Short mmCIF file of C-alpha atoms in Angstrom, two decimals:
data_model
loop_
_atom_site.label_atom_id
_atom_site.label_comp_id
_atom_site.label_asym_id
_atom_site.label_seq_id
_atom_site.Cartn_x
_atom_site.Cartn_y
_atom_site.Cartn_z
CA MET A 574 -16.22 -15.26 4.38
CA THR A 575 -14.89 -17.37 7.27
CA ASP A 576 -15.85 -16.60 10.86
CA VAL A 577 -12.52 -15.01 11.70
CA LEU A 578 -12.63 -12.79 8.60
CA ARG A 579 -16.15 -11.73 9.51
CA GLU A 580 -15.01 -10.92 13.04
CA GLN A 581 -11.97 -9.08 11.68
CA LYS A 582 -14.20 -6.98 9.42
CA ARG A 583 -16.50 -6.16 12.34
CA TYR A 584 -13.50 -5.31 14.53
CA TYR A 585 -12.28 -2.68 12.06
CA ALA A 586 -15.79 -1.29 11.61
CA GLU A 587 -16.17 -0.85 15.37
CA ARG A 588 -12.61 0.42 15.71
CA ALA A 589 -13.03 3.10 13.01
CA PRO A 590 -13.56 6.10 15.35
CA GLU A 591 -10.56 5.17 17.51
CA TYR A 592 -8.29 3.73 14.79
CA ASP A 593 -6.15 6.84 14.31
CA ASP A 594 -5.27 6.94 18.03
CA TRP A 595 -2.99 4.00 17.32
CA TRP A 596 -1.18 5.76 14.50
CA TYR A 597 -0.87 9.08 16.34
CA ARG A 598 -0.05 7.30 19.62
CA ARG A 599 -2.80 8.84 21.68
CA GLY A 600 -4.66 7.72 24.76
CA ARG A 601 -3.91 4.09 25.52
CA TYR A 602 -1.30 3.96 22.74
CA THR A 603 0.92 6.62 24.34
CA ARG A 604 4.39 5.33 25.17
CA GLU A 605 7.41 6.93 26.81
CA PRO A 606 9.18 9.74 24.92
CA GLU A 607 12.11 7.79 23.45
CA LEU A 608 9.82 5.03 22.13
CA GLU A 609 7.55 7.70 20.64
CA ARG A 610 10.52 9.36 18.97
CA ARG A 611 11.56 6.05 17.40
CA TRP A 612 8.00 5.48 16.16
CA LEU A 613 7.98 8.92 14.53
CA LEU A 614 11.38 8.26 12.94
CA ASP A 615 9.98 5.06 11.43
CA VAL A 616 6.86 6.87 10.21
CA ALA A 617 9.10 9.48 8.55
CA GLU A 618 11.08 6.66 6.90
CA LEU A 619 7.86 5.21 5.44
CA GLU A 620 6.72 8.60 4.16
CA GLU A 621 10.11 9.26 2.58
CA ALA A 622 10.10 5.83 0.92
CA LEU A 623 6.62 6.45 -0.51
CA ARG A 624 7.70 9.90 -1.70
CA ILE A 625 10.61 8.35 -3.60
CA PHE A 626 8.40 5.54 -4.94
CA ALA A 627 6.10 8.30 -6.28
CA PRO A 628 2.67 6.66 -6.75
CA ARG A 629 1.58 8.19 -10.06
CA GLY A 630 -1.21 7.50 -12.51
CA ASP A 631 -4.26 5.47 -11.47
CA VAL A 632 -3.70 4.21 -7.96
CA LEU A 633 -5.67 1.49 -6.19
CA GLU A 634 -5.57 1.36 -2.41
CA LEU A 635 -6.82 -1.83 -0.77
CA ALA A 636 -8.12 -1.77 2.82
CA ALA A 637 -7.86 2.01 2.75
CA GLY A 638 -9.40 2.44 6.19
CA THR A 639 -9.60 5.92 7.68
CA GLY A 640 -7.33 7.34 4.98
CA ILE A 641 -4.03 7.95 6.79
CA TRP A 642 -2.26 6.85 3.60
CA THR A 643 -5.02 7.66 1.12
CA ARG A 644 -4.44 11.35 1.84
CA ARG A 645 -0.74 10.83 0.90
CA LEU A 646 -1.61 9.03 -2.34
CA VAL A 647 -3.99 11.66 -3.70
CA PRO A 648 -1.47 14.49 -4.32
CA THR A 649 0.81 12.52 -6.68
CA ALA A 650 -1.84 10.28 -8.29
CA ASP A 651 -4.14 11.13 -11.17
CA ARG A 652 -6.88 9.16 -9.43
CA VAL A 653 -7.14 7.06 -6.29
CA VAL A 654 -9.67 4.25 -5.90
CA ALA A 655 -9.85 3.32 -2.21
CA VAL A 656 -11.48 -0.01 -1.36
CA ASP A 657 -12.42 -1.08 2.14
CA ALA A 658 -14.77 -3.70 3.59
CA ASN A 659 -16.36 -1.17 5.94
CA ALA A 660 -18.38 1.96 5.28
CA GLU A 661 -17.55 3.05 8.85
CA THR A 662 -13.86 3.48 8.05
CA LEU A 663 -14.41 4.99 4.60
CA ALA A 664 -16.65 7.62 6.22
CA LEU A 665 -13.44 8.91 7.83
CA ASN A 666 -11.42 8.66 4.62
CA THR A 667 -11.16 11.43 2.03
CA PRO A 668 -13.71 12.06 -0.75
CA ALA A 669 -10.72 13.08 -2.87
CA ALA A 670 -10.44 9.33 -3.50
CA GLU A 671 -13.18 7.21 -5.08
CA LEU A 672 -14.39 5.25 -2.08
CA VAL A 673 -15.61 1.69 -2.68
CA VAL A 674 -17.12 -0.51 0.03
CA ALA A 675 -16.31 -4.10 -0.95
CA ASP A 676 -14.92 -7.35 0.39
CA ILE A 677 -11.39 -7.41 -1.01
CA PHE A 678 -11.45 -11.22 -1.30
CA THR A 679 -14.36 -11.16 -3.76
CA TRP A 680 -14.01 -7.69 -5.33
CA GLU A 681 -13.24 -7.58 -9.03
CA PRO A 682 -11.17 -4.60 -10.20
CA PRO A 683 -13.12 -2.66 -12.85
CA GLN A 684 -9.90 -1.50 -14.54
CA ARG A 685 -6.13 -1.96 -14.40
CA PHE A 686 -4.11 0.40 -12.26
CA ASP A 687 -0.58 1.81 -12.40
CA VAL A 688 -0.05 1.28 -8.69
CA VAL A 689 -1.60 -0.95 -6.04
CA PHE A 690 -0.95 0.20 -2.48
CA PHE A 691 -1.96 -1.32 0.85
CA SER A 692 -0.90 -0.56 4.39
CA PHE A 693 -1.40 -2.71 7.48
CA TRP A 694 -3.47 -5.10 5.42
CA HIS A 695 -1.21 -7.92 4.26
CA SER A 696 -0.64 -9.18 7.82
CA HIS A 697 -4.43 -9.60 8.11
CA VAL A 698 -4.62 -11.93 5.10
CA PRO A 699 -4.80 -15.58 6.24
CA GLU A 700 -2.06 -17.83 4.84
CA GLU A 701 -4.62 -19.88 2.85
CA ARG A 702 -5.72 -16.69 1.02
CA ILE A 703 -2.28 -15.29 0.19
CA ASP A 704 -2.20 -16.80 -3.31
CA ASP A 705 -5.70 -15.54 -4.14
CA PHE A 706 -4.96 -12.12 -2.72
CA TRP A 707 -1.87 -11.67 -4.88
CA ALA A 708 -3.79 -12.99 -7.89
CA LEU A 709 -6.20 -10.13 -7.26
CA VAL A 710 -3.31 -7.66 -7.07
CA ARG A 711 -1.99 -9.03 -10.36
CA SER A 712 -5.40 -8.74 -12.02
CA ALA A 713 -5.65 -5.13 -10.81
CA LEU A 714 -2.30 -4.06 -12.30
CA GLN A 715 -1.18 -2.86 -15.69
CA PRO A 716 1.63 -5.05 -17.07
CA GLU A 717 4.11 -2.32 -16.05
CA GLY A 718 2.29 -1.71 -12.78
CA ARG A 719 3.91 -1.35 -9.40
CA VAL A 720 3.06 -2.36 -5.84
CA PHE A 721 3.84 -0.64 -2.55
CA VAL A 722 3.33 -2.41 0.76
CA VAL A 723 3.41 -1.05 4.31
CA ASP A 724 2.82 -3.30 7.29
CA SER A 725 3.80 -4.09 10.85
CA GLY A 726 7.34 -5.25 11.48
CA PRO A 727 7.76 -8.81 12.77
CA ARG A 728 7.17 -9.37 16.47
CA GLY A 729 6.28 -12.16 18.81
CA ASP A 730 2.72 -11.39 19.90
CA ALA A 731 0.75 -13.44 17.39
CA THR A 732 -0.25 -17.00 18.24
CA GLY A 733 1.20 -19.87 16.22
CA ASP A 734 -1.94 -19.98 14.09
CA GLY A 735 -1.50 -16.32 13.05
CA LYS A 736 -4.40 -15.00 15.11
CA GLN A 737 -4.63 -12.26 17.72
CA VAL A 738 -7.20 -11.15 20.24
CA ARG A 739 -7.66 -7.39 20.01
CA GLN A 740 -9.45 -5.13 22.43
CA LEU A 741 -11.31 -1.91 21.70
CA ALA A 742 -11.09 1.03 24.10
CA ASP A 743 -14.36 -0.12 25.73
CA GLY A 744 -12.92 -3.59 26.40
CA ARG A 745 -14.79 -5.58 23.70
CA GLU A 746 -12.60 -8.33 22.29
CA PHE A 747 -12.27 -9.59 18.71
CA THR A 748 -10.18 -12.37 17.21
CA ILE A 749 -8.45 -11.29 14.02
CA VAL A 750 -5.81 -12.61 11.64
CA LYS A 751 -2.31 -11.25 12.23
CA HIS A 752 0.51 -12.91 10.39
CA TYR A 753 3.84 -11.11 10.80
CA TRP A 754 6.26 -11.45 7.91
CA ARG A 755 9.98 -10.89 7.78
CA PRO A 756 11.02 -8.96 4.64
CA ASP A 757 13.07 -11.84 3.17
CA GLN A 758 10.36 -14.38 3.98
CA LEU A 759 7.63 -12.32 2.28
CA ARG A 760 9.85 -11.58 -0.70
CA GLU A 761 10.46 -15.32 -1.20
CA ARG A 762 6.79 -16.14 -0.74
CA LEU A 763 5.86 -13.66 -3.49
CA LEU A 764 8.48 -14.52 -6.12
CA PRO A 765 6.66 -17.68 -7.33
CA LEU A 766 3.44 -15.59 -7.45
CA GLY A 767 5.12 -13.32 -10.00
CA PHE A 768 6.08 -10.32 -7.83
CA SER A 769 9.55 -9.00 -7.14
CA LEU A 770 9.39 -6.76 -4.07
CA ASP A 771 12.24 -4.88 -2.45
CA LEU A 772 11.17 -5.16 1.18
CA ARG A 773 12.85 -3.94 4.35
CA LEU A 774 12.21 -2.93 7.93
CA THR A 775 12.28 0.64 9.18
CA ALA A 776 15.31 1.57 11.31
CA ASN A 777 13.50 0.82 14.57
CA SER A 778 11.71 -2.28 13.18
CA HIS A 779 8.19 -0.93 13.66
CA PHE A 780 7.29 -1.37 10.02
CA LEU A 781 7.91 -3.56 7.00
CA TYR A 782 7.70 -1.73 3.67
CA GLY A 783 8.75 -1.72 0.09
CA GLY A 784 7.83 -1.50 -3.54
CA GLY A 785 7.99 -3.85 -6.45
CA VAL A 786 6.88 -4.98 -9.87
CA LEU A 787 5.36 -7.90 -11.72
CA VAL A 788 7.93 -10.36 -13.05
CA MET B 1078 -4.35 38.75 28.71
CA THR B 1079 -7.13 40.68 26.96
CA ASP B 1080 -10.68 39.32 26.86
CA VAL B 1081 -10.44 38.18 23.24
CA LEU B 1082 -7.15 36.38 23.87
CA ARG B 1083 -8.68 34.67 26.90
CA GLU B 1084 -11.66 33.63 24.78
CA GLN B 1085 -9.34 32.47 21.99
CA LYS B 1086 -7.37 30.34 24.45
CA ARG B 1087 -10.56 28.81 25.80
CA TYR B 1088 -11.83 28.17 22.25
CA TYR B 1089 -8.76 26.10 21.40
CA ALA B 1090 -8.93 24.25 24.73
CA GLU B 1091 -12.56 23.29 24.04
CA ARG B 1092 -11.84 22.56 20.41
CA ALA B 1093 -8.92 20.21 21.17
CA PRO B 1094 -10.81 16.90 20.71
CA GLU B 1095 -12.32 18.02 17.39
CA TYR B 1096 -9.39 20.12 16.09
CA ASP B 1097 -7.93 17.48 13.79
CA ASP B 1098 -11.26 17.07 11.98
CA TRP B 1099 -10.51 20.40 10.33
CA TRP B 1100 -7.08 19.32 9.13
CA TYR B 1101 -8.25 15.88 7.93
CA ARG B 1102 -11.48 17.35 6.51
CA ARG B 1103 -13.85 15.14 8.42
CA GLY B 1104 -17.43 15.57 9.54
CA ARG B 1105 -18.59 19.15 9.06
CA TYR B 1106 -15.31 20.02 7.30
CA THR B 1107 -15.89 17.57 4.44
CA ARG B 1108 -16.07 19.30 1.05
CA GLU B 1109 -16.64 18.01 -2.45
CA PRO B 1110 -13.95 15.78 -4.01
CA GLU B 1111 -12.16 18.34 -6.19
CA LEU B 1112 -11.87 20.83 -3.31
CA GLU B 1113 -10.58 18.04 -1.08
CA ARG B 1114 -8.00 17.10 -3.70
CA ARG B 1115 -6.77 20.70 -3.88
CA TRP B 1116 -6.54 20.84 -0.08
CA LEU B 1117 -4.43 17.67 -0.05
CA LEU B 1118 -2.20 19.05 -2.81
CA ASP B 1119 -1.60 22.14 -0.69
CA VAL B 1120 -0.89 20.02 2.40
CA ALA B 1121 1.66 18.03 0.35
CA GLU B 1122 3.25 21.32 -0.77
CA LEU B 1123 3.66 22.39 2.88
CA GLU B 1124 5.15 19.06 3.88
CA GLU B 1125 7.58 19.14 0.96
CA ALA B 1126 8.63 22.71 1.83
CA LEU B 1127 9.26 21.72 5.45
CA ARG B 1128 11.20 18.67 4.31
CA ILE B 1129 13.48 20.87 2.20
CA PHE B 1130 13.78 23.45 5.00
CA ALA B 1131 14.96 20.54 7.22
CA PRO B 1132 14.32 21.65 10.81
CA ARG B 1133 17.48 20.39 12.54
CA GLY B 1134 19.07 20.92 15.95
CA ASP B 1135 17.01 22.31 18.83
CA VAL B 1136 13.57 23.19 17.54
CA LEU B 1137 10.98 25.33 19.30
CA GLU B 1138 7.36 25.01 18.24
CA LEU B 1139 4.98 27.73 19.41
CA ALA B 1140 1.24 27.02 19.71
CA ALA B 1141 1.97 23.37 19.02
CA GLY B 1142 -1.63 22.28 19.56
CA THR B 1143 -2.55 18.65 18.94
CA GLY B 1144 0.81 17.98 17.27
CA ILE B 1145 -0.04 17.66 13.58
CA TRP B 1146 3.27 19.42 12.84
CA THR B 1147 5.11 18.49 16.04
CA ARG B 1148 5.15 14.88 14.82
CA ARG B 1149 6.86 16.08 11.60
CA LEU B 1150 9.46 18.12 13.49
CA VAL B 1151 10.61 15.31 15.80
CA PRO B 1152 12.25 13.04 13.18
CA THR B 1153 14.75 15.62 11.87
CA ALA B 1154 15.30 17.59 15.09
CA ASP B 1155 17.66 16.75 17.95
CA ARG B 1156 15.01 18.03 20.35
CA VAL B 1157 11.61 19.65 20.05
CA VAL B 1158 10.18 21.94 22.73
CA ALA B 1159 6.46 22.38 22.04
CA VAL B 1160 4.72 25.28 23.81
CA ASP B 1161 0.97 25.76 23.93
CA ALA B 1162 -1.39 27.76 26.13
CA ASN B 1163 -3.63 24.75 26.73
CA ALA B 1164 -2.97 21.43 28.45
CA GLU B 1165 -6.03 20.07 26.58
CA THR B 1166 -4.30 20.32 23.20
CA LEU B 1167 -0.88 19.18 24.45
CA ALA B 1168 -2.56 16.05 25.86
CA LEU B 1169 -3.12 15.10 22.20
CA ASN B 1170 0.40 16.07 21.13
CA THR B 1171 3.38 13.71 21.22
CA PRO B 1172 5.52 13.02 24.29
CA ALA B 1173 8.44 12.76 21.85
CA ALA B 1174 8.51 16.56 22.20
CA GLU B 1175 9.04 18.38 25.51
CA LEU B 1176 5.56 19.75 26.13
CA VAL B 1177 5.28 23.12 27.90
CA VAL B 1178 1.96 24.71 28.90
CA ALA B 1179 2.53 28.47 28.82
CA ASP B 1180 1.05 31.72 27.55
CA ILE B 1181 3.22 32.51 24.53
CA PHE B 1182 2.87 36.26 25.13
CA THR B 1183 4.55 36.04 28.55
CA TRP B 1184 6.69 32.89 28.19
CA GLU B 1185 10.45 33.36 28.40
CA PRO B 1186 12.51 30.90 26.36
CA PRO B 1187 14.89 29.03 28.68
CA GLN B 1188 17.46 28.62 25.88
CA ARG B 1189 18.17 29.65 22.30
CA PHE B 1190 16.98 27.39 19.50
CA ASP B 1191 18.18 26.59 15.99
CA VAL B 1192 14.68 26.74 14.58
CA VAL B 1193 11.42 28.35 15.66
CA PHE B 1194 8.33 26.89 13.97
CA PHE B 1195 4.68 27.80 14.26
CA SER B 1196 1.66 26.79 12.24
CA PHE B 1197 -1.77 28.43 12.19
CA TRP B 1198 -0.69 30.69 15.01
CA HIS B 1199 0.52 33.96 13.48
CA SER B 1200 -2.94 34.84 12.16
CA HIS B 1201 -4.19 34.62 15.76
CA VAL B 1202 -1.73 37.25 17.02
CA PRO B 1203 -3.45 40.64 17.35
CA GLU B 1204 -1.82 43.45 15.36
CA GLU B 1205 -0.84 45.29 18.57
CA ARG B 1206 1.13 42.25 19.73
CA ILE B 1207 2.99 41.51 16.48
CA ASP B 1208 6.12 43.44 17.50
CA ASP B 1209 6.29 41.75 20.91
CA PHE B 1210 5.65 38.35 19.40
CA TRP B 1211 8.52 38.64 16.94
CA ALA B 1212 10.73 40.03 19.73
CA LEU B 1213 10.01 36.75 21.52
CA VAL B 1214 10.91 34.76 18.40
CA ARG B 1215 14.17 36.73 18.15
CA SER B 1216 15.00 36.11 21.82
CA ALA B 1217 14.35 32.38 21.30
CA LEU B 1218 16.74 32.05 18.34
CA GLN B 1219 20.45 31.47 18.00
CA PRO B 1220 22.11 34.23 15.93
CA GLU B 1221 22.14 31.81 12.96
CA GLY B 1222 18.68 30.54 13.79
CA ARG B 1223 15.87 30.03 11.30
CA VAL B 1224 12.11 30.44 11.33
CA PHE B 1225 9.42 28.47 9.50
CA VAL B 1226 5.84 29.72 9.37
CA VAL B 1227 2.69 27.96 8.21
CA ASP B 1228 -0.67 29.71 8.27
CA SER B 1229 -3.97 30.20 6.50
CA GLY B 1230 -3.91 31.82 3.08
CA PRO B 1231 -5.62 35.21 2.78
CA ARG B 1232 -9.39 35.22 2.45
CA GLY B 1233 -12.28 37.52 3.07
CA ASP B 1234 -14.06 36.05 6.08
CA ALA B 1235 -12.47 38.04 8.89
CA THR B 1236 -14.08 41.28 10.03
CA GLY B 1237 -12.23 44.55 9.53
CA ASP B 1238 -10.96 44.44 13.09
CA GLY B 1239 -9.28 41.04 12.53
CA LYS B 1240 -11.75 39.04 14.58
CA GLN B 1241 -13.87 36.00 13.80
CA VAL B 1242 -16.72 34.20 15.47
CA ARG B 1243 -16.01 30.46 15.52
CA GLN B 1244 -18.41 27.67 16.33
CA LEU B 1245 -17.64 24.31 17.89
CA ALA B 1246 -19.42 21.16 16.69
CA ASP B 1247 -21.93 21.58 19.54
CA GLY B 1248 -22.79 25.12 18.43
CA ARG B 1249 -20.98 27.10 21.15
CA GLU B 1250 -19.52 30.32 19.75
CA PHE B 1251 -16.24 32.04 20.53
CA THR B 1252 -14.73 35.28 19.26
CA ILE B 1253 -11.10 34.91 18.30
CA VAL B 1254 -8.39 36.91 16.55
CA LYS B 1255 -7.90 36.05 12.87
CA HIS B 1256 -5.73 38.36 10.86
CA TYR B 1257 -5.05 37.09 7.33
CA TRP B 1258 -1.75 38.17 5.83
CA ARG B 1259 -0.63 38.21 2.22
CA PRO B 1260 2.92 36.88 1.80
CA ASP B 1261 4.35 40.23 0.57
CA GLN B 1262 2.53 42.16 3.28
CA LEU B 1263 3.84 39.91 6.07
CA ARG B 1264 7.34 39.93 4.61
CA GLU B 1265 7.38 43.73 4.64
CA ARG B 1266 5.92 43.90 8.14
CA LEU B 1267 8.72 41.66 9.43
CA LEU B 1268 11.74 43.24 7.72
CA PRO B 1269 11.95 46.20 10.15
CA LEU B 1270 11.62 43.66 13.00
CA GLY B 1271 14.82 42.00 11.77
CA PHE B 1272 13.46 38.96 9.91
CA SER B 1273 13.85 38.13 6.26
CA LEU B 1274 11.23 35.54 5.34
CA ASP B 1275 10.66 33.94 1.96
CA LEU B 1276 6.87 33.60 2.07
CA ARG B 1277 4.44 32.29 -0.51
CA LEU B 1278 1.02 30.76 -0.95
CA THR B 1279 0.41 27.12 -1.78
CA ALA B 1280 -0.76 26.43 -5.34
CA ASN B 1281 -4.43 26.48 -4.36
CA SER B 1282 -4.03 29.39 -1.90
CA HIS B 1283 -5.13 27.46 1.17
CA PHE B 1284 -1.92 28.20 3.04
CA LEU B 1285 0.78 30.79 3.50
CA TYR B 1286 4.20 29.40 4.34
CA GLY B 1287 7.89 29.98 4.27
CA GLY B 1288 11.18 30.07 6.06
CA GLY B 1289 13.63 32.78 6.94
CA VAL B 1290 16.46 34.09 9.03
CA LEU B 1291 17.40 36.97 11.33
CA VAL B 1292 18.91 39.94 9.49
#
């Protein structure tokens, strides 16, 4: 693991107890009412898209974190295997999924799944690992398997080298990978890797999302 | 306010920072995987029912708490007014709703709403206040207005007088009102008060829910 990936892992371990404040817009993440309303509209758009996608069968979630999405995968799936690098985040996830602590870049899927899902993970994969990461996704999927991706919408606050300095509530700083993708750009990047994804932004551009298949 | 209602209010104020642990089944609320799965199935059933109900227009949420449901009302509503007795819980709710700190038993709605919603509140209304509470709901609704209720499913752990002793994570105990209703029983109780509600239990009986209209 490179230094920045180690630091990124540690950042999410330390952030575990405060992670959900970001999603639920609490404390230092609170914004003014109209911005909050637009965030909630975008969240509803993601949930509706996932509902229509209908993650059925054996579902693998990568970088499952505190389980904001794991809890939405369980009801439609037969089984959910939720992998995360940190035990600290999985401790806040749901035991209704099979929780696996493992480094996603070295983990070998023990079976093939019907669906691979990951949220707010792809933007944390360094460019030089994108090919390997999608090779892992491929190796984890049934031939007819499907993928669903949720991530941050594109914005201008990453440095040119795709890194960000993040601060915890107590002020500690960590350098992490954050590579924002535009839907068309990510779609094109993935086609030669054998994935056809229908990606888009939510109405208020907070999130990139979409589903797809192996080609 | 009676002593038990004062104690109930204080309980939810003190419980605010740990309230969501119950809903997300964390810490002392964690159960074994199959029970957790059934809980999540029931949560999904509630969310699907609310999606179909489609709370549109001006929506009033009573006892809005930390906003687990407020955040689901905002995306489809034109406006959400979220009333709660405690500033401590509303501090964790979303500013995308208009947050009002008020005692629900004395609050006077400043307008008429298209929808009145409340979750895990009705079971905390003492029997002697049920008529007054539903009179408030009536006075808050447009003639064509609709109601949606979410609450605990019936179970046997309330005393005969509809009270419960609840414990916070730190061990402090509070006596609160908890009156479990069966769907048919609540439906019949409300008909003479002028409400026709289509109530049911979720598949695994965790929750009672349903929508209805003024008759």
